[in-house]
Coordinates of C-alpha atoms in Angstrom, one line a residue:
M1 CA 15.5 33.9 7.8
P2 CA 12.7 32.5 10.3
A3 CA 13.2 34.3 13.3
P4 CA 14.8 32.3 16.3
A5 CA 13.7 28.9 17.1
A6 CA 11.7 29.3 20.8
G7 CA 13.6 26.4 23.3
T8 CA 12.4 23.2 23.5
P9 CA 10.5 23.0 26.7
P10 CA 12.7 21.5 29.8
G11 CA 13.8 17.7 30.3
D12 CA 12.9 16.8 26.6
V13 CA 13.1 13.7 25.1
P14 CA 13.4 11.9 22.0
A15 CA 10.1 10.1 22.6
W16 CA 7.9 12.4 24.7
W17 CA 4.8 11.6 22.8
R18 CA 4.9 7.5 23.4
Q19 CA 2.8 8.8 26.0
A20 CA 1.8 12.2 25.8
V21 CA -1.7 13.4 26.0
V22 CA -2.3 16.0 23.4
Y23 CA -4.6 18.6 23.3
Q24 CA -6.6 20.1 19.9
V25 CA -7.0 23.7 19.2
Y26 CA -9.2 24.2 16.0
P27 CA -7.5 28.0 15.8
R28 CA -10.4 29.9 14.1
S29 CA -13.3 28.6 17.7
F30 CA -10.7 28.6 20.6
A31 CA -9.8 32.3 21.4
D32 CA -10.3 35.7 19.2
A33 CA -8.1 38.0 20.5
D34 CA -8.8 41.0 17.8
G35 CA -12.8 40.3 18.0
D36 CA -13.2 39.8 14.5
G37 CA -15.7 36.4 15.3
L38 CA -12.4 34.0 13.7
G39 CA -10.3 32.8 17.0
D40 CA -7.0 33.8 16.1
L41 CA -2.6 32.6 17.3
A42 CA -3.1 35.7 19.9
G43 CA -5.6 33.9 21.7
I44 CA -4.2 31.2 22.2
T45 CA -1.5 32.0 23.4
R46 CA -4.0 34.6 25.6
R47 CA -5.4 31.4 27.2
A48 CA -1.2 29.6 27.4
D49 CA -2.5 29.6 31.4
Y50 CA -5.8 27.8 30.8
L51 CA -3.7 25.0 29.0
A52 CA -1.4 24.9 31.4
A53 CA -3.7 24.2 34.6
L54 CA -5.7 21.2 32.5
G55 CA -2.6 19.2 31.9
V56 CA -1.6 18.8 28.3
D57 CA 1.6 17.6 27.3
A58 CA 1.6 18.8 24.1
V59 CA -1.2 20.9 21.5
W60 CA -1.2 20.0 18.0
L61 CA -3.1 23.1 16.3
S62 CA -5.2 22.5 12.9
P63 CA -4.3 24.3 10.2
F64 CA -3.7 28.1 10.8
Y65 CA -2.2 29.0 7.1
P66 CA -3.0 31.6 4.5
S67 CA -6.4 29.8 3.2
A68 CA -10.1 30.7 1.4
L69 CA -12.2 28.6 4.3
A70 CA -13.3 25.4 1.8
D71 CA -12.7 23.8 4.3
G72 CA -12.4 24.7 7.6
G73 CA -8.3 25.7 6.8
Y74 CA -7.5 22.5 5.2
D75 CA -8.0 23.9 1.7
V76 CA -4.3 25.8 2.7
A77 CA -2.8 27.9 0.4
D78 CA 0.4 28.8 1.7
Y79 CA 2.6 25.8 3.8
R80 CA 4.9 28.9 5.4
D81 CA 2.8 31.6 6.5
V82 CA -0.1 32.3 9.0
D83 CA -3.3 33.4 8.1
P84 CA -3.5 37.5 8.3
R85 CA -7.1 36.6 10.1
L86 CA -5.0 34.5 12.6
G87 CA -1.9 36.6 12.9
T88 CA 1.5 36.6 12.1
L89 CA 4.5 34.9 11.9
D90 CA 5.7 36.7 14.9
D91 CA 2.1 35.5 16.4
F92 CA 2.9 32.0 16.4
D93 CA 6.9 32.3 17.1
A94 CA 5.1 34.3 20.4
L95 CA 2.4 30.7 20.7
V96 CA 5.3 28.3 20.7
A97 CA 7.2 30.7 23.3
A98 CA 4.1 30.9 25.5
L99 CA 3.5 26.8 25.3
H100 CA 7.2 26.4 25.7
A101 CA 8.1 28.2 28.6
R102 CA 4.4 25.8 30.3
G103 CA 6.4 23.0 29.4
I104 CA 4.5 22.9 26.3
R105 CA 5.2 21.0 22.8
V106 CA 3.9 22.1 19.7
V107 CA 2.2 20.0 17.2
V108 CA 1.0 21.4 12.9
D109 CA -1.2 19.8 11.1
I110 CA 0.4 19.4 7.3
V111 CA -2.1 18.9 5.2
P112 CA 0.2 17.2 2.2
N113 CA -2.9 15.4 -0.1
H114 CA -3.7 18.9 -1.7
T115 CA -2.9 22.6 -1.6
S116 CA -6.3 25.3 -1.9
D117 CA -7.0 26.3 -5.3
Q118 CA -5.5 29.9 -4.6
H119 CA -2.0 28.4 -4.1
A120 CA 0.7 29.8 -6.2
W121 CA 1.6 27.0 -8.1
F122 CA -2.3 26.3 -9.2
R123 CA -3.1 29.7 -10.1
E124 CA -0.1 29.3 -12.4
A125 CA -1.0 25.4 -13.7
L126 CA -4.0 27.5 -14.8
A127 CA -2.8 30.1 -16.9
A128 CA 0.2 27.9 -18.6
G129 CA -2.2 25.3 -19.7
P130 CA -2.5 21.6 -20.8
G131 CA 1.1 20.4 -21.4
S132 CA 2.7 23.3 -19.3
P133 CA 5.2 21.6 -16.5
A134 CA 3.3 24.3 -13.8
R135 CA 0.6 21.4 -14.6
D136 CA 2.9 18.3 -13.3
R137 CA 2.5 19.3 -9.9
Y138 CA -1.0 18.2 -10.2
I139 CA -3.2 15.7 -11.8
F140 CA -5.0 16.8 -14.7
R141 CA -6.3 14.7 -17.4
D142 CA -8.7 15.2 -21.0
G143 CA -12.1 14.2 -20.7
S144 CA -13.9 11.2 -22.1
G145 CA -16.5 11.8 -24.9
P146 CA -16.6 12.6 -28.3
D147 CA -15.6 16.3 -26.9
G148 CA -13.8 15.5 -23.5
S149 CA -16.9 17.4 -22.2
E150 CA -17.4 14.3 -19.6
P151 CA -15.3 14.1 -16.2
P152 CA -11.8 11.3 -17.2
T153 CA -13.5 8.7 -14.7
D154 CA -16.8 8.9 -11.9
W155 CA -15.2 8.7 -9.4
E156 CA -17.1 10.6 -6.6
S157 CA -15.2 12.9 -3.9
T158 CA -15.2 12.2 0.2
F159 CA -17.7 15.4 0.5
G160 CA -19.7 14.8 -2.3
G161 CA -20.2 15.1 -6.4
P162 CA -17.6 14.5 -9.0
A163 CA -14.2 14.1 -8.1
W164 CA -13.4 16.0 -10.7
D165 CA -13.7 19.4 -12.1
R166 CA -13.1 21.4 -16.0
V167 CA -11.2 24.0 -16.3
P168 CA -11.8 26.8 -19.3
D169 CA -9.3 25.4 -21.2
G170 CA -11.0 22.3 -21.4
Q171 CA -9.2 20.0 -18.8
W172 CA -10.2 18.0 -15.9
Y173 CA -8.2 18.0 -12.6
L174 CA -9.3 15.5 -9.5
H175 CA -9.5 16.9 -6.3
S176 CA -10.1 13.6 -3.3
F177 CA -11.7 16.7 -1.4
A178 CA -13.4 19.9 -2.3
P179 CA -13.1 21.5 -5.4
E180 CA -11.0 24.4 -3.8
Q181 CA -8.5 21.2 -2.9
P182 CA -6.9 19.8 -6.5
D183 CA -4.8 16.8 -5.3
L184 CA -1.2 17.1 -5.9
A185 CA 1.1 15.0 -7.7
W186 CA 3.3 13.0 -5.2
D187 CA 5.3 11.8 -7.7
H188 CA 6.5 15.1 -8.8
P189 CA 9.9 16.0 -8.0
E190 CA 9.1 19.9 -6.5
V191 CA 6.4 18.3 -4.8
R192 CA 8.7 16.1 -2.2
A193 CA 10.6 18.9 -2.2
D194 CA 8.7 21.5 -1.3
F195 CA 7.5 19.7 1.7
V196 CA 10.7 18.7 3.1
R197 CA 11.3 22.4 2.9
T198 CA 8.0 23.3 5.1
L199 CA 9.3 20.4 7.6
R200 CA 12.3 22.3 8.2
F201 CA 10.8 26.1 8.3
W202 CA 7.8 25.0 11.1
S203 CA 10.5 22.7 12.7
D204 CA 12.7 25.7 12.7
R205 CA 10.0 27.7 14.0
G206 CA 10.2 25.5 17.4
V207 CA 7.5 23.1 16.3
D208 CA 7.8 18.9 18.0
G209 CA 6.3 17.5 15.6
F210 CA 3.8 16.7 12.4
R211 CA -0.1 15.4 12.2
I212 CA 0.0 14.5 8.5
D213 CA -3.7 14.8 7.7
V214 CA -5.4 12.2 5.2
A215 CA -1.5 10.5 5.7
H216 CA -3.3 7.2 3.4
M217 CA -3.9 9.0 0.1
L218 CA -1.0 11.3 -1.0
T219 CA 0.9 8.9 -3.3
K220 CA -1.3 7.5 -7.2
D221 CA -1.4 5.5 -9.9
L222 CA -2.8 6.8 -12.2
T223 CA -1.5 4.5 -15.4
E224 CA -4.5 4.8 -18.5
P225 CA -7.8 3.4 -18.7
L226 CA -8.0 5.4 -15.4
P227 CA -10.3 2.4 -13.4
S228 CA -14.7 3.3 -13.0
A229 CA -15.3 3.6 -9.6
A230 CA -17.1 0.5 -9.1
E231 CA -13.9 -0.9 -10.1
I232 CA -11.5 0.7 -7.8
E233 CA -14.2 0.2 -4.9
A234 CA -13.6 -3.6 -5.6
L235 CA -9.9 -3.5 -5.7
P236 CA -8.3 -4.9 -2.6
R237 CA -6.2 -2.3 -0.6
D238 CA -3.4 -4.7 0.0
G239 CA -0.3 -1.7 -0.8
N240 CA -1.0 -1.9 -4.7
H241 CA -4.5 -0.4 -4.7
P242 CA -4.5 3.4 -7.0
L243 CA -5.5 5.7 -5.0
Y244 CA -5.1 4.3 -1.3
D245 CA -2.6 3.8 1.5
R246 CA -0.1 2.7 -1.7
D247 CA 2.8 0.9 -0.1
D248 CA 5.2 3.6 -1.8
V249 CA 3.7 6.1 -0.3
H250 CA 6.3 5.0 2.7
E251 CA 8.9 5.7 0.6
V252 CA 8.4 9.5 1.4
Y253 CA 7.7 9.2 5.0
A254 CA 11.6 7.1 4.9
E255 CA 12.1 10.8 3.5
W256 CA 10.2 12.9 6.1
R257 CA 11.6 10.6 9.3
A258 CA 15.6 11.5 7.9
V259 CA 14.0 15.6 7.8
L260 CA 12.6 14.9 11.3
D261 CA 15.4 13.2 12.8
S262 CA 18.3 15.4 12.1
Y263 CA 16.8 17.4 14.8
D264 CA 17.8 17.3 18.0
P265 CA 15.0 15.9 19.5
P266 CA 14.2 14.5 16.6
R267 CA 10.8 16.2 15.5
A268 CA 7.4 13.6 16.1
A269 CA 5.1 13.0 13.5
V270 CA 1.3 11.2 13.9
A271 CA -0.5 10.1 10.6
E272 CA -4.0 9.8 9.8
A273 CA -4.2 7.0 7.7
W274 CA -7.8 5.4 7.6
V275 CA -6.4 2.5 6.2
D276 CA -7.2 -1.3 7.5
S277 CA -5.5 -2.4 11.2
E278 CA -3.5 -4.3 9.8
R279 CA -1.4 -2.1 7.5
V280 CA -1.5 0.9 10.9
P281 CA 2.0 -0.7 11.7
L282 CA 3.7 1.0 8.6
Y283 CA 3.1 4.8 9.4
A284 CA 3.9 4.4 13.1
R285 CA 7.6 2.6 12.3
P286 CA 10.4 4.4 14.0
E287 CA 11.3 4.6 9.6
S288 CA 8.1 5.7 8.5
L289 CA 6.6 9.1 10.2
G290 CA 7.0 7.1 13.6
Q291 CA 3.2 6.7 14.8
S292 CA -0.7 6.9 13.5
F293 CA -4.2 7.6 14.8
N294 CA -6.1 4.7 16.2
F295 CA -9.6 5.7 14.8
D296 CA -11.5 2.6 16.8
L297 CA -12.8 4.2 19.0
L298 CA -14.6 7.2 17.2
L299 CA -16.7 4.1 15.9
A300 CA -17.3 2.4 18.6
E301 CA -20.5 2.0 21.2
P302 CA -19.7 2.8 25.1
D303 CA -19.3 -0.9 25.6
A304 CA -16.6 -2.9 27.4
A305 CA -16.5 -5.6 25.8
E306 CA -15.4 -3.3 22.4
F307 CA -13.6 -1.2 23.9
R308 CA -11.2 -4.5 25.4
R309 CA -11.4 -6.0 21.9
I310 CA -10.3 -2.5 21.0
I311 CA -7.6 -2.2 23.3
T312 CA -5.7 -5.2 23.3
D313 CA -5.5 -5.9 19.5
N314 CA -4.5 -1.9 18.8
L315 CA -1.5 -2.2 22.0
A316 CA -0.9 -5.3 19.6
L317 CA -0.6 -3.0 16.9
A318 CA 1.3 -0.9 18.8
A319 CA 4.1 -3.5 19.2
R320 CA 4.1 -4.8 16.0
S321 CA 5.4 -1.1 14.8
G322 CA 7.4 -0.2 17.5
S323 CA 5.3 2.1 18.7
S324 CA 2.7 3.5 20.9
S325 CA -0.5 3.5 20.5
T326 CA -2.6 7.1 20.4
W327 CA -6.6 6.8 21.8
V328 CA -8.9 9.4 20.9
L329 CA -12.8 9.7 21.2
S330 CA -13.3 12.6 19.7
N331 CA -12.2 15.5 17.1
H332 CA -12.8 18.2 14.0
D333 CA -14.2 15.5 12.0
V334 CA -16.9 13.7 14.4
V335 CA -19.9 14.5 16.4
R336 CA -18.6 14.5 19.7
H337 CA -18.1 11.6 21.9
A338 CA -21.2 13.4 24.5
T339 CA -23.5 12.8 22.1
R340 CA -22.7 9.7 20.5
Y341 CA -23.3 7.8 23.8
G342 CA -26.0 9.7 24.8
I343 CA -28.1 9.0 21.5
P344 CA -28.9 5.2 22.8
P345 CA -28.7 2.3 20.3
T346 CA -32.1 1.2 18.2
G347 CA -31.9 -1.8 17.9
D348 CA -31.2 -1.5 14.1
G349 CA -27.2 -2.1 14.0
Q350 CA -26.7 1.4 13.4
A351 CA -23.3 2.4 14.9
P352 CA -23.1 5.2 17.1
R353 CA -22.3 7.8 14.3
E354 CA -24.9 6.9 12.2
R355 CA -27.5 7.8 14.9
A356 CA -25.2 10.6 15.7
A357 CA -25.9 11.9 11.6
D358 CA -29.3 10.6 12.1
W359 CA -30.0 12.8 15.4
L360 CA -28.4 15.7 12.6
L361 CA -30.3 15.5 10.1
A362 CA -33.1 15.6 12.0
G363 CA -32.4 18.9 13.8
G364 CA -30.8 17.7 16.8
P365 CA -33.9 16.9 19.0
E366 CA -33.7 16.9 22.8
S367 CA -36.3 14.2 23.1
A368 CA -33.7 11.6 21.5
L369 CA -30.6 12.7 23.0
D370 CA -30.1 11.6 26.5
R371 CA -27.7 14.8 28.1
D372 CA -27.0 13.6 31.2
R373 CA -26.1 9.7 30.3
G374 CA -24.0 10.4 27.4
L375 CA -21.7 12.6 29.2
R376 CA -21.7 10.4 31.9
L377 CA -20.7 7.8 30.0
A378 CA -18.3 10.8 28.1
R379 CA -17.0 11.2 31.3
A380 CA -16.0 7.2 32.4
A381 CA -14.8 6.9 28.7
T382 CA -12.1 9.5 28.7
L383 CA -11.0 8.0 32.5
L384 CA -10.8 4.8 31.3
V385 CA -8.9 5.9 27.7
L386 CA -6.7 8.5 30.4
G387 CA -4.9 5.4 32.3
L388 CA -3.7 3.6 29.4
P389 CA -0.3 3.1 27.8
G390 CA 0.0 5.3 25.3
S391 CA -1.5 8.6 23.9
T392 CA -4.2 9.8 24.7
Y393 CA -5.7 12.8 21.7
L394 CA -8.2 15.5 23.5
Y395 CA -10.4 17.8 21.6
Q396 CA -10.8 21.1 22.4
G397 CA -14.4 21.6 24.7
E398 CA -14.1 17.9 25.7
E399 CA -13.3 18.3 28.9
L400 CA -15.7 21.1 29.4
G401 CA -18.7 18.6 28.5
L402 CA -19.7 20.1 25.7
H403 CA -21.9 18.4 23.1
E404 CA -22.9 18.5 19.5
V405 CA -24.2 22.0 18.6
A406 CA -27.2 20.7 16.7
G407 CA -29.6 23.1 14.5
I408 CA -26.8 25.6 12.7
P409 CA -29.6 27.1 10.1
G410 CA -28.2 26.6 6.1
E411 CA -27.3 29.8 5.3
Q412 CA -24.8 30.1 8.7
R413 CA -23.4 26.6 8.2
Q414 CA -19.3 26.4 6.8
D415 CA -18.6 22.7 6.3
P416 CA -18.8 21.7 2.2
T417 CA -20.5 18.9 2.7
F418 CA -23.1 20.4 4.0
F419 CA -23.2 22.1 0.6
R420 CA -22.1 19.5 -1.9
T421 CA -24.7 16.9 -0.4
G422 CA -27.5 19.5 -0.7
G423 CA -28.0 18.9 2.9
A424 CA -28.0 15.2 3.2
Q425 CA -25.5 15.3 5.2
V426 CA -25.4 18.1 8.1
G427 CA -21.2 17.7 8.6
R428 CA -19.2 18.9 11.1
D429 CA -20.0 22.4 12.2
G430 CA -21.7 21.3 15.5
C431 CA -18.5 20.4 16.4
R432 CA -16.2 23.8 15.3
V433 CA -18.8 25.9 17.3
P434 CA -16.6 28.6 19.0
L435 CA -15.4 27.7 22.8
P436 CA -17.4 29.2 26.2
W437 CA -15.1 30.4 28.3
T438 CA -17.2 32.7 29.8
A439 CA -21.0 32.6 31.1
D440 CA -22.6 35.1 29.5
G441 CA -21.4 38.1 26.9
D442 CA -22.4 38.2 22.9
S443 CA -19.4 35.1 22.3
F444 CA -19.2 33.8 26.2
G445 CA -15.8 35.2 26.5
F446 CA -14.8 34.2 23.0
G447 CA -14.2 37.3 21.9
D448 CA -15.6 41.0 22.1
G449 CA -18.1 40.3 19.2
R450 CA -20.2 37.6 17.7
A451 CA -18.5 34.2 16.5
H452 CA -18.0 32.6 13.4
L453 CA -20.2 29.7 14.1
P454 CA -23.8 30.4 16.5
Q455 CA -23.3 29.5 19.5
P456 CA -26.2 27.6 21.9
A457 CA -27.8 29.3 25.5
W458 CA -26.3 25.9 26.5
F459 CA -23.0 27.5 26.6
A460 CA -23.3 29.3 29.5
E461 CA -23.5 25.8 31.5
H462 CA -20.8 24.6 30.3
A463 CA -18.6 28.2 30.3
V464 CA -14.7 27.6 32.3
D465 CA -16.2 29.9 34.8
A466 CA -19.1 28.3 35.7
Q467 CA -16.9 25.3 36.4
E468 CA -13.8 26.8 37.2
A469 CA -16.1 27.2 40.6
D470 CA -17.6 23.6 40.8
P471 CA -15.1 21.4 41.8
G472 CA -17.8 18.3 40.4
S473 CA -17.4 20.0 36.9
T474 CA -16.0 18.1 34.1
L475 CA -13.6 20.6 33.7
A476 CA -12.2 19.3 37.2
L477 CA -12.6 15.8 36.4
Y478 CA -9.8 16.8 33.4
R479 CA -7.5 18.7 35.9
R480 CA -7.5 15.9 38.3
A481 CA -7.5 13.1 35.9
L482 CA -4.2 14.7 33.7
A483 CA -2.4 15.7 36.9
A484 CA -3.0 12.1 38.6
R485 CA -1.3 10.4 35.2
R486 CA 1.4 12.2 35.2
R487 CA 2.5 10.9 38.9
L488 CA 0.8 7.6 38.5
Q489 CA 2.2 7.0 34.5
G490 CA 5.2 3.7 33.9
A491 CA 6.0 1.7 31.7
E492 CA 3.9 0.9 28.3
R493 CA 1.8 -1.8 29.3
L494 CA -1.3 -3.2 31.7
T495 CA -2.7 -7.4 32.5
W496 CA -6.1 -7.3 32.2
V497 CA -8.0 -8.4 36.0
E498 CA -11.4 -10.6 35.1
T499 CA -14.4 -8.6 36.5
G500 CA -16.9 -11.6 36.6
R501 CA -19.4 -9.0 34.7
D502 CA -19.5 -8.1 30.8
D503 CA -20.1 -4.6 31.7
V504 CA -17.7 -3.9 34.0
L505 CA -13.0 -3.3 32.6
H506 CA -10.6 -3.9 34.9
Y507 CA -7.1 -3.2 34.3
V508 CA -3.7 -2.3 35.8
R509 CA -0.6 -0.3 35.2
P510 CA 2.5 -0.8 36.6
G511 CA 3.0 0.7 40.2
G512 CA 0.1 -0.8 41.8
W513 CA -2.4 1.8 39.2
H514 CA -5.4 0.1 38.6
V515 CA -8.3 1.7 36.6
V516 CA -12.3 -0.1 36.9
A517 CA -14.7 1.3 34.1
N518 CA -18.4 0.5 35.1
F519 CA -20.2 0.6 32.0
G520 CA -23.5 -1.4 33.2
D521 CA -26.1 0.2 34.7
E522 CA -25.6 -1.7 38.3
P523 CA -22.5 -0.8 40.5
Y524 CA -19.9 -2.6 41.1
P525 CA -17.7 -3.5 44.3
V526 CA -14.0 -3.5 44.0
A527 CA -11.8 -4.6 46.3
G528 CA -7.7 -4.7 46.2
V529 CA -7.4 -1.7 43.7
G530 CA -6.7 0.9 46.9
E531 CA -6.9 4.6 47.4
V532 CA -9.0 6.0 44.6
V533 CA -7.2 9.2 43.2
V534 CA -9.6 9.8 39.9
A535 CA -13.3 8.9 39.7
S536 CA -15.4 10.1 36.8
A537 CA -18.7 10.0 39.2
P538 CA -18.7 10.0 43.2
A539 CA -17.4 6.3 44.2
T540 CA -18.0 4.5 47.8
A541 CA -15.8 3.4 49.8
E542 CA -16.2 0.1 51.8
L543 CA -14.9 -1.2 54.4
G544 CA -11.6 -3.3 54.5
G545 CA -10.6 -1.0 51.6
G546 CA -12.7 -1.6 49.0
V547 CA -14.6 0.3 46.9
V548 CA -18.3 0.1 44.8
V549 CA -17.5 1.4 41.0
P550 CA -21.0 3.5 40.1
P551 CA -23.3 2.8 37.3
R552 CA -21.5 4.7 34.2
A553 CA -18.0 5.2 35.5
T554 CA -14.5 4.9 35.8
V555 CA -12.6 5.0 38.9
W556 CA -8.5 4.8 39.7
G557 CA -6.8 3.3 41.7
A558 CA -2.9 3.8 43.4
G559 CA -0.9 1.8 45.6
G560 CA -3.5 -1.5 45.2
E561 CA -2.4 -4.7 44.6
G562 CA -0.1 -5.2 41.6

């Protein structure tokens, strides 16, 4: 039996998540309590006061389950336990209790598309041999060619290289990601039943919600003959694609929703679904997971017109689903947005993520990165997003204004993308480097020893203790903004105000909460916004109650004209 569930935070309501600020913790890189160089659950618990002072509504924990770390913990060996390097179930219960005591809810990652190759089921499948019931939980196939020595198809994995691996008895198994992550067969009743047990296990321990990894990839139609890679790419993603975003995946989520709704209050869920925008509402419907990530801002330039289009489109999609939208600028899979915004456009149409990938491949040259510009735009974009109706997901370290860490030596990298592509893709280690808590020490206060990924010397100026002494720091800005957001938050709607400038956005939330974002290079004077409560850069008051919004800055006004 699990330990008694920690109490839910006071004042809980079923729809707490609709306009929440959720802070993503990558546990192995947040805080190290035992000094082994790897972050752990006890380290997060020790920093619970920091999270409370930041002002977040919930913490989302990336996987902390037993794992061989073939993919940073997203290769799960046991879905209902804690990796012993990160702690115990008692440590998990203590963390939930500490966060709940501070009014912070807890969201955990569920990784249902694949297990680790160390999972008991996969080890059983290998031992049982071809044709066994144990293999039916995964996707095994005979090979092609006269002796079966070729993969069943020419499909590529997301991390590079073939999507099939051969086992000693000659069969092949499908892995959409790393070879250590075999895909599950979601038409198998035992697979479905086991994940229901997992949802109940963590819900019974006090978890308030779940983030569903690659939610669009679970169900598959692998009817023979299997299509080629070219055929797969050419097929429309209309709900009938063999591998992605199939309509029948929502049968799984309807069952999950019934389980989550059986709790009081209902447990929340959010889908990581990289699908066509028009299909996002399917995942966000109340009868499905209830909310789905909007990734459009991860791909966008820091540009007023592009941001307005994305905001307008996603608010409309949220309204169609009956859910609220989600806003995210950084996470554990992408280059930090301060760096993306600090690499100027090259004029060849490259998107920010593509420019950032090229910059990393070049070793992260300082001459190609305008750190100050990137951070200034990152602060402005964050303040713009935090004013929007819906929920905002923050990634650990962005509140410190961290840039991407470049130049990590190959022998110290951990991301399978780097190794599977022979270094052609640098991977995601640069946004997963352990956080700096103090300006000195072997690991900048992360732990008593050195961190599991190398930290650069410039981390010292971004350390928590350095920023807490500076009222103009990025950390201070986040704290002010989150506190003001709670005071100002109202109904889930906004009204756009025309600015007369292509590089300036202005919207009003209910109650006279004004948000004015200037992405341009010239100041922008505006009247009628009320008292300035938060600004990403110092704003100048004008006679008559107006304000001048500096270049590459966002200002919040309260009590202005509605």
